[in-house]
GROMACS .gro file of C-alpha atoms in nm:
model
  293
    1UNK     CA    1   8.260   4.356   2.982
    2UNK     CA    2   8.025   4.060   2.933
    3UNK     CA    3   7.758   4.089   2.735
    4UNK     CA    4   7.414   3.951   2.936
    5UNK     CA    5   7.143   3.778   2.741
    6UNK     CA    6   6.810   3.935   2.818
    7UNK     CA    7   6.530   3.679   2.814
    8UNK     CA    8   6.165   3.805   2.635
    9UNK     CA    9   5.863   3.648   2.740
   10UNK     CA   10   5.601   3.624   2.467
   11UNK     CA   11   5.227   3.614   2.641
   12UNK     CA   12   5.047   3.251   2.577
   13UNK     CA   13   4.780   3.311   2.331
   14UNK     CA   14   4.454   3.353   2.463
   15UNK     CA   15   4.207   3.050   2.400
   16UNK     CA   16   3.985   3.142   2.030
   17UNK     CA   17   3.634   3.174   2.182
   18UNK     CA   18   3.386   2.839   2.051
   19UNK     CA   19   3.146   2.957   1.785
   20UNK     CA   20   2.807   2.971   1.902
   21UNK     CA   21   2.527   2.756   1.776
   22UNK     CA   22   2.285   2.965   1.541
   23UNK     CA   23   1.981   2.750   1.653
   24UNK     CA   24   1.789   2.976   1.475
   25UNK     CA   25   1.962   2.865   1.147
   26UNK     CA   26   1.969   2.500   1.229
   27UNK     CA   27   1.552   2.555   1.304
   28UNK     CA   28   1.518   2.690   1.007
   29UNK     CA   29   1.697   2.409   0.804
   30UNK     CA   30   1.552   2.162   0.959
   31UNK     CA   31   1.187   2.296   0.930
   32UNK     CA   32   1.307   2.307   0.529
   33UNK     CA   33   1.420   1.942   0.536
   34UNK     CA   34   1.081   1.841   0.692
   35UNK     CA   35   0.898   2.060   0.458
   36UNK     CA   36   1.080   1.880   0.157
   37UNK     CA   37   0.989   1.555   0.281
   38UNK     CA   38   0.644   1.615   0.316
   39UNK     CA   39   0.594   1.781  -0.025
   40UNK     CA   40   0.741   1.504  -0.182
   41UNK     CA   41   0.553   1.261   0.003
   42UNK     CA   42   0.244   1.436  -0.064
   43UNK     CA   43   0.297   1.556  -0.421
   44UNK     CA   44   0.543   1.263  -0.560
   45UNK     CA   45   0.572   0.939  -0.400
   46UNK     CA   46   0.505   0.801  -0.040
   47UNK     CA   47   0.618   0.512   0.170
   48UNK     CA   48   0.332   0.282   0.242
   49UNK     CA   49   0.277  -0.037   0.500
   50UNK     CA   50   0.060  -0.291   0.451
   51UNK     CA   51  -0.135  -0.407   0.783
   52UNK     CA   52  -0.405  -0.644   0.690
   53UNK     CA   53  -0.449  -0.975   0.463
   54UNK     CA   54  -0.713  -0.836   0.257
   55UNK     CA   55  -0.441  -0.776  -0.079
   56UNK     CA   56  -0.310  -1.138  -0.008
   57UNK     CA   57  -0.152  -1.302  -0.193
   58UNK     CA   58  -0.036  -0.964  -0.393
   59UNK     CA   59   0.035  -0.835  -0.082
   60UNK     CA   60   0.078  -0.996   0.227
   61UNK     CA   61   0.081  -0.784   0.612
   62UNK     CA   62   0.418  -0.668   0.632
   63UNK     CA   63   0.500  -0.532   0.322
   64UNK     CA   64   0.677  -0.182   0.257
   65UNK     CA   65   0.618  -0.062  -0.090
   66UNK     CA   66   0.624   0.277  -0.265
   67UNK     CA   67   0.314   0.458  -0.369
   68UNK     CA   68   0.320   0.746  -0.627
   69UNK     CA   69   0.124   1.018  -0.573
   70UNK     CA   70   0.117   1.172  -0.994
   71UNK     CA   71  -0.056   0.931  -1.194
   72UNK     CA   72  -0.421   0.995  -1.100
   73UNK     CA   73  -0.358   1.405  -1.027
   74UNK     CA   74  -0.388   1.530  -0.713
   75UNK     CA   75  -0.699   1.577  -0.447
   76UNK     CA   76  -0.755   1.637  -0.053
   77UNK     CA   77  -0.638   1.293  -0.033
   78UNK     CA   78  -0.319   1.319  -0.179
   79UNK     CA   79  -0.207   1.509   0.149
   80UNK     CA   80   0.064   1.286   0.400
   81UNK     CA   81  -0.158   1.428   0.665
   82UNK     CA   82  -0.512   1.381   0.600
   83UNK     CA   83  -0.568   1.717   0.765
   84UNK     CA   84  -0.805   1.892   0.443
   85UNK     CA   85  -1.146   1.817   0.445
   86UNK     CA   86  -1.310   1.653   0.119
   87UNK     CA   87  -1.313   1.848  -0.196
   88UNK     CA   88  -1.487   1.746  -0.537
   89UNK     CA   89  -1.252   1.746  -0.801
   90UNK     CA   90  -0.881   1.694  -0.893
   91UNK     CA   91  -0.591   1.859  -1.005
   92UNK     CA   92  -0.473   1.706  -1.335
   93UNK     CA   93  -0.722   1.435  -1.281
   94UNK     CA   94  -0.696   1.107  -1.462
   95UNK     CA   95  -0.934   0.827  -1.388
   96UNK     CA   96  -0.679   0.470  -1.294
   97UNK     CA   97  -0.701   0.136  -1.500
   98UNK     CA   98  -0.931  -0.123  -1.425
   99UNK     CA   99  -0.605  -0.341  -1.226
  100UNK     CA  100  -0.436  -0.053  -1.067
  101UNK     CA  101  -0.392  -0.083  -0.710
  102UNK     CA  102  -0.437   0.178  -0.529
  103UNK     CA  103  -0.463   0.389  -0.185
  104UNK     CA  104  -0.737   0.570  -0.120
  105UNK     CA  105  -0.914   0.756   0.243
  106UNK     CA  106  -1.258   0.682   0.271
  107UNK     CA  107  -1.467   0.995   0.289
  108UNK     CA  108  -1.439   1.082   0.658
  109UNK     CA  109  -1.215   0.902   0.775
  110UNK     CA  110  -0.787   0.930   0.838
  111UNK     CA  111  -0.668   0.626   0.768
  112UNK     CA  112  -0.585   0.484   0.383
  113UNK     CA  113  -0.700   0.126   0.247
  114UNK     CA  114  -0.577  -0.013  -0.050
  115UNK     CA  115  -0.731  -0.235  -0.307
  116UNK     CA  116  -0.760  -0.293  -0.677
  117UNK     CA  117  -0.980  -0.099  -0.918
  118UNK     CA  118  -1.244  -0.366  -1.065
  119UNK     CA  119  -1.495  -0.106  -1.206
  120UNK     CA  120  -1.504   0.262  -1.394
  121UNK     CA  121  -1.757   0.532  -1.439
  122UNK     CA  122  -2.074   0.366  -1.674
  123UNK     CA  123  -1.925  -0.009  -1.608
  124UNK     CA  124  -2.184  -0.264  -1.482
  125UNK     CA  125  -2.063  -0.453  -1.140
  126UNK     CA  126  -2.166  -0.784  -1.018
  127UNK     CA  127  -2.021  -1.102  -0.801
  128UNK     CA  128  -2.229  -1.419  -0.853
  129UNK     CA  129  -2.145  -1.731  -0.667
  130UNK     CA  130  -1.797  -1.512  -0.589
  131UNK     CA  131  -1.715  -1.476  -0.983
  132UNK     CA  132  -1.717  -1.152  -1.081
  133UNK     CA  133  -1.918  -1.017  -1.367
  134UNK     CA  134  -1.801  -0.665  -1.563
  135UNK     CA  135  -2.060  -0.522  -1.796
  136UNK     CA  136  -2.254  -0.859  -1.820
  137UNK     CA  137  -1.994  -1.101  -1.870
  138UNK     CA  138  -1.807  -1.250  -1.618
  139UNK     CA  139  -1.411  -1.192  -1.585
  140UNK     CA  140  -1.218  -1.496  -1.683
  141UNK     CA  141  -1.024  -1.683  -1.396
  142UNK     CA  142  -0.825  -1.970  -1.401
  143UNK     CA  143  -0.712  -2.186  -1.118
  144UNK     CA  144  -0.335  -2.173  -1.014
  145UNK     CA  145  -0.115  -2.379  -0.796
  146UNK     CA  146  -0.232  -2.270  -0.444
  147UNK     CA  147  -0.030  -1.945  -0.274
  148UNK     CA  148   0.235  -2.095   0.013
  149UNK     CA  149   0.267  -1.815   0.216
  150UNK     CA  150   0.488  -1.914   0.496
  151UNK     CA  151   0.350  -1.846   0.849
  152UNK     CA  152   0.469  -1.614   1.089
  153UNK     CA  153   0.407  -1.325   1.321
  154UNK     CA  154   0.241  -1.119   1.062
  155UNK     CA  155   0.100  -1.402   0.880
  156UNK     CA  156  -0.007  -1.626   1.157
  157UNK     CA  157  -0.307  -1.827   0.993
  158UNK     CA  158  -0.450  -1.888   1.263
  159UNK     CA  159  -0.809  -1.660   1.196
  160UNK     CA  160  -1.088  -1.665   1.047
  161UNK     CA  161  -1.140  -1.843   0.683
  162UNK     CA  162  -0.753  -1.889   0.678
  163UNK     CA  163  -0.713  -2.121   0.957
  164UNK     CA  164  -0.825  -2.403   0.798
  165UNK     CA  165  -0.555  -2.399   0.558
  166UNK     CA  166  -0.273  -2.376   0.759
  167UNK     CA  167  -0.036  -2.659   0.679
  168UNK     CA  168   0.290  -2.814   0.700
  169UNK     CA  169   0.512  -2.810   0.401
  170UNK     CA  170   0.779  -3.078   0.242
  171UNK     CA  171   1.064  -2.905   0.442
  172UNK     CA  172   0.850  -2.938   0.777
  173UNK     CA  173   0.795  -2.566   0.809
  174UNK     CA  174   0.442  -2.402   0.858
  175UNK     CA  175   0.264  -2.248   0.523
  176UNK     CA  176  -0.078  -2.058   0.463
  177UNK     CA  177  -0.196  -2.270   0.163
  178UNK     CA  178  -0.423  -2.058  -0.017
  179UNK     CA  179  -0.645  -2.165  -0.333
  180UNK     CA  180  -0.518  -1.899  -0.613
  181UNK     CA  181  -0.751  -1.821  -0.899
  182UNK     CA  182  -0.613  -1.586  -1.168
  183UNK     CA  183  -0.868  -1.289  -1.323
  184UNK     CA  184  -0.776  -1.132  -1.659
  185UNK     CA  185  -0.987  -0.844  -1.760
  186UNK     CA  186  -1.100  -0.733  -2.101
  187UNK     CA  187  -0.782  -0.548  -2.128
  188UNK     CA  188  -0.515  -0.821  -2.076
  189UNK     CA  189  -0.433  -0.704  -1.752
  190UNK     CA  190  -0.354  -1.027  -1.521
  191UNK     CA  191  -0.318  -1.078  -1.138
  192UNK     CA  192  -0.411  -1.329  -0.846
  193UNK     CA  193  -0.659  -1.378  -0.640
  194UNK     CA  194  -0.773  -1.566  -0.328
  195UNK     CA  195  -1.102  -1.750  -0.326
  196UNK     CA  196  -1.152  -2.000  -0.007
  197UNK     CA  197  -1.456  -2.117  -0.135
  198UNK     CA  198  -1.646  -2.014   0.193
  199UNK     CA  199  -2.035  -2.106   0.128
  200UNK     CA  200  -2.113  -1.795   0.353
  201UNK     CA  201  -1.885  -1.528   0.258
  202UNK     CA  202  -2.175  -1.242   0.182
  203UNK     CA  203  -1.934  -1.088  -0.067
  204UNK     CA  204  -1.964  -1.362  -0.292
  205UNK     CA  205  -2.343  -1.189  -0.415
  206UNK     CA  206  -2.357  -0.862  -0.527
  207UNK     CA  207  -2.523  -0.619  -0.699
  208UNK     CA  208  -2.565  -0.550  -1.036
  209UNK     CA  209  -2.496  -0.211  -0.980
  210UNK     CA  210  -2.411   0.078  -1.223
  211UNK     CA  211  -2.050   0.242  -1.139
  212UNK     CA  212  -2.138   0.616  -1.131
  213UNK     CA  213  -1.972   0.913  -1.257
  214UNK     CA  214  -1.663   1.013  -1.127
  215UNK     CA  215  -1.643   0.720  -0.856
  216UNK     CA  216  -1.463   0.397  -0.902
  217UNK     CA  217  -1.571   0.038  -0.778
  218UNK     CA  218  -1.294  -0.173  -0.590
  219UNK     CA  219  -1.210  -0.504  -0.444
  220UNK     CA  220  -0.948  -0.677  -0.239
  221UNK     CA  221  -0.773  -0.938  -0.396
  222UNK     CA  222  -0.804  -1.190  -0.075
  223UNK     CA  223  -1.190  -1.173  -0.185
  224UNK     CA  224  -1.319  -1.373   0.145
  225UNK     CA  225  -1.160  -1.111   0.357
  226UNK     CA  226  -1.151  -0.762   0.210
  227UNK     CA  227  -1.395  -0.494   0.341
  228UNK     CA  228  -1.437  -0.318   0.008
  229UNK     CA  229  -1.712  -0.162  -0.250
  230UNK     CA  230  -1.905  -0.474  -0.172
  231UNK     CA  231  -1.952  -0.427   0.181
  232UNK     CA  232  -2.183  -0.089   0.358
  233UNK     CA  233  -1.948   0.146   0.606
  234UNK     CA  234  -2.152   0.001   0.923
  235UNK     CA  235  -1.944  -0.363   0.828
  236UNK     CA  236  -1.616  -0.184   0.781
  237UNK     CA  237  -1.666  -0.153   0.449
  238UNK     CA  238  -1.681   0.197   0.175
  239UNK     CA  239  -2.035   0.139   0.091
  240UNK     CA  240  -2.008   0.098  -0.311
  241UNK     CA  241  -1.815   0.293  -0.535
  242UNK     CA  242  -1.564   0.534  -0.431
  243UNK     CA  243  -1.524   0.908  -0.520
  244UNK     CA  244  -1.238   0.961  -0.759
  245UNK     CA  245  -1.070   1.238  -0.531
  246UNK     CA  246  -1.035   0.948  -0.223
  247UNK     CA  247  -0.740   0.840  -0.403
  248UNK     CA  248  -0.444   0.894  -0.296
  249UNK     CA  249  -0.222   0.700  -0.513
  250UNK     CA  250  -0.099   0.403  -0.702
  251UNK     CA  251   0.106   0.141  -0.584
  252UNK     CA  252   0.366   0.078  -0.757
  253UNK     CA  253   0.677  -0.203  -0.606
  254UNK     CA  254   0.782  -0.371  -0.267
  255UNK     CA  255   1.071  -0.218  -0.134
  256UNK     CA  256   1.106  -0.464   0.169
  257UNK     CA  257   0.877  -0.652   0.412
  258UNK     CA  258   0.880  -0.788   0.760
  259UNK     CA  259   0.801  -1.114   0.959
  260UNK     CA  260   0.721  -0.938   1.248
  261UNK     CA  261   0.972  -1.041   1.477
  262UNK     CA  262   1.184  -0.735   1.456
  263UNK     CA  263   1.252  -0.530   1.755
  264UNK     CA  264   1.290  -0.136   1.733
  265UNK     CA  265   1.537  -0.162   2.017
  266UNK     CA  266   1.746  -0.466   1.845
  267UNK     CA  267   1.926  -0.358   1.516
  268UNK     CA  268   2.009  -0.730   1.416
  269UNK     CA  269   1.626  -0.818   1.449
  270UNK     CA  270   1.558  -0.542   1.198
  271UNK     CA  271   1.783  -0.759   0.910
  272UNK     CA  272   1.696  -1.099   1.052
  273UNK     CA  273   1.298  -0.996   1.004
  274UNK     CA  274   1.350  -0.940   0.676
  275UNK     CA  275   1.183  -1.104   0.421
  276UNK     CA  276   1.447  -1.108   0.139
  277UNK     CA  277   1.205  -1.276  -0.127
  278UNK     CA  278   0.937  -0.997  -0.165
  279UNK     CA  279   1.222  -0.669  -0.233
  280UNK     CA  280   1.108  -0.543  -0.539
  281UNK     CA  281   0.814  -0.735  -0.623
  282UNK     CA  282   0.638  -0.516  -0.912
  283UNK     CA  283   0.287  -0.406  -0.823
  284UNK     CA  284   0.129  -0.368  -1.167
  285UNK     CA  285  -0.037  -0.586  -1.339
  286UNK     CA  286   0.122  -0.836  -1.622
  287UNK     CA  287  -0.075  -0.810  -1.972
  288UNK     CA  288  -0.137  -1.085  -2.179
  289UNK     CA  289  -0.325  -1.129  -2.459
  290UNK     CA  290  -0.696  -0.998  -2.388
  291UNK     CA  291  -0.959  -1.299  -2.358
  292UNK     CA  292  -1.123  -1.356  -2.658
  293UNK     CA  293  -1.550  -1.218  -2.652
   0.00000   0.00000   0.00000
């Protein structure tokens, strides 16, 4: 009697059912993420564009730099949205150096400017023949080998007081060549500026006025085309001194800039748009020895 082999069949396993998406969770971490960004954008340090020539040639349109939000305290400007109305006063206020350059959101307004602080609380402000005087004497500049800013789409040269110095270079390329006259205030702090020596620029007259309390006065660097504490509101300008709590920041370094010829929808454009020479250009001041009374 043979012995007959008895074949088992062992059921397939059934397929393990997919997890489910907790979109609820993924929400929630996600709202978090957004929240962190925005505190620290608001409460630490924010990323910053420039879009005008007025900071020229200290900043030129198409820079990205890095503005921290800490040194001055913290107001209804220091917000990423500029959703809060105004409110006097600051949160571990400090006033900024004459030099800084900062941010700040006119009163009324959404969008952010940036300049340099010229004046403080009690100083005396005044621009004679487009030399600027602090507290009766006027601030020290020297002339400096003119600013070749190479043109291109962001920097096209080809307005206003800067057309007439666009020129061609020794290598046969196209350059902004701007006259560069360098201020030192009383404290030793040292940076450029851009004078084109325009007969009629109304910003080369003004005042004297008295800085007042809690407000700060501030220029643009590219002095022939900055809309600043010189100018009223109806010419695009902030109408004299600012209120301490419209500032928002202090810039502080370059991180990269642009030519303007990048395309969102071209990755390669975004590296060959680059303009390597400006990463990490440091925003503060130099200080030298101050100028002698």
């Amino acid at each position: 009697m043979s012995e007959t082999d008895t074949a088992t069949t062992t059921p397939a396993a059934e397929p393990k059912p997919k997890d489910k998406v907790d979109w609820k969770t993924e929400v929630r971490g996600l709202a978090w993420l957004v929240l962190a960004v925005l505190g620290f954008w608001t409460f630490v340090a924010k990323p910053f564009y420039i879009p005008s020539e007025s900071m020229m040639p200290t900043l030129i349109k198409g820079d990205r730099l890095v503005v921290s939000k800490y040194p001055y305290g913290w107001s209804y400007a220091s917000s990423f949205w500029h959703v809060i109305p105004f409110v006097h006063g600051r949160l571990f206020g400090h006033m900024p150096e004459r030099g800084d350059v900062v941010i700040l959101t006119p009163t009324g307004e959404s969008s952010d400017y940036i300049k340099r602080v010229i004046g403080l609380p009690g100083d005396t402000i005044e621009v004679r023949g487009g030399v600027v005087w602090l507290n009766g004497k006027p601030i020290p500049r020297v002339a400096e080998k003119p600013a070749m800013i190479p043109v291109d789409a962001n920097v096209p040269c080809d307005r206003g007081f800067e057309a007439a110095h666009r020129t061609t270079g020794p290598d046969g390329k196209l350059y902004c060549e701007l006259p560069v006259f360098r201020e030192t205030l009383p404290s030793g702090r040292t940076y450029d500026t851009i004078d084109l020596g325009v007969d009629a620029s109304p910003g080369d007259e003004y005042g004297p006025i008295t800085v007042p309390a809690d407000t700060v006065f501030v220029m643009g660097d590219n002095r022939d085309e900055s809309a600043d504490s010189r100018y009223p509101v109806e010419e695009l300008g902030l109408g004299g001194p600012v209120p301490w709590e419209n500032l928002g920041g202090r810039a502080e370094f370059i991180t990269h800039s642009y030519d303007g010829t990048g395309e969102i929808w071209n990755p390669i454009s975004w590296f060959t748009a680059l303009r390597a020479h400006r990463t990490g250009i440091n925003l503060h001041p130099a200080r030298v020895a101050p100028p002698k009374p």
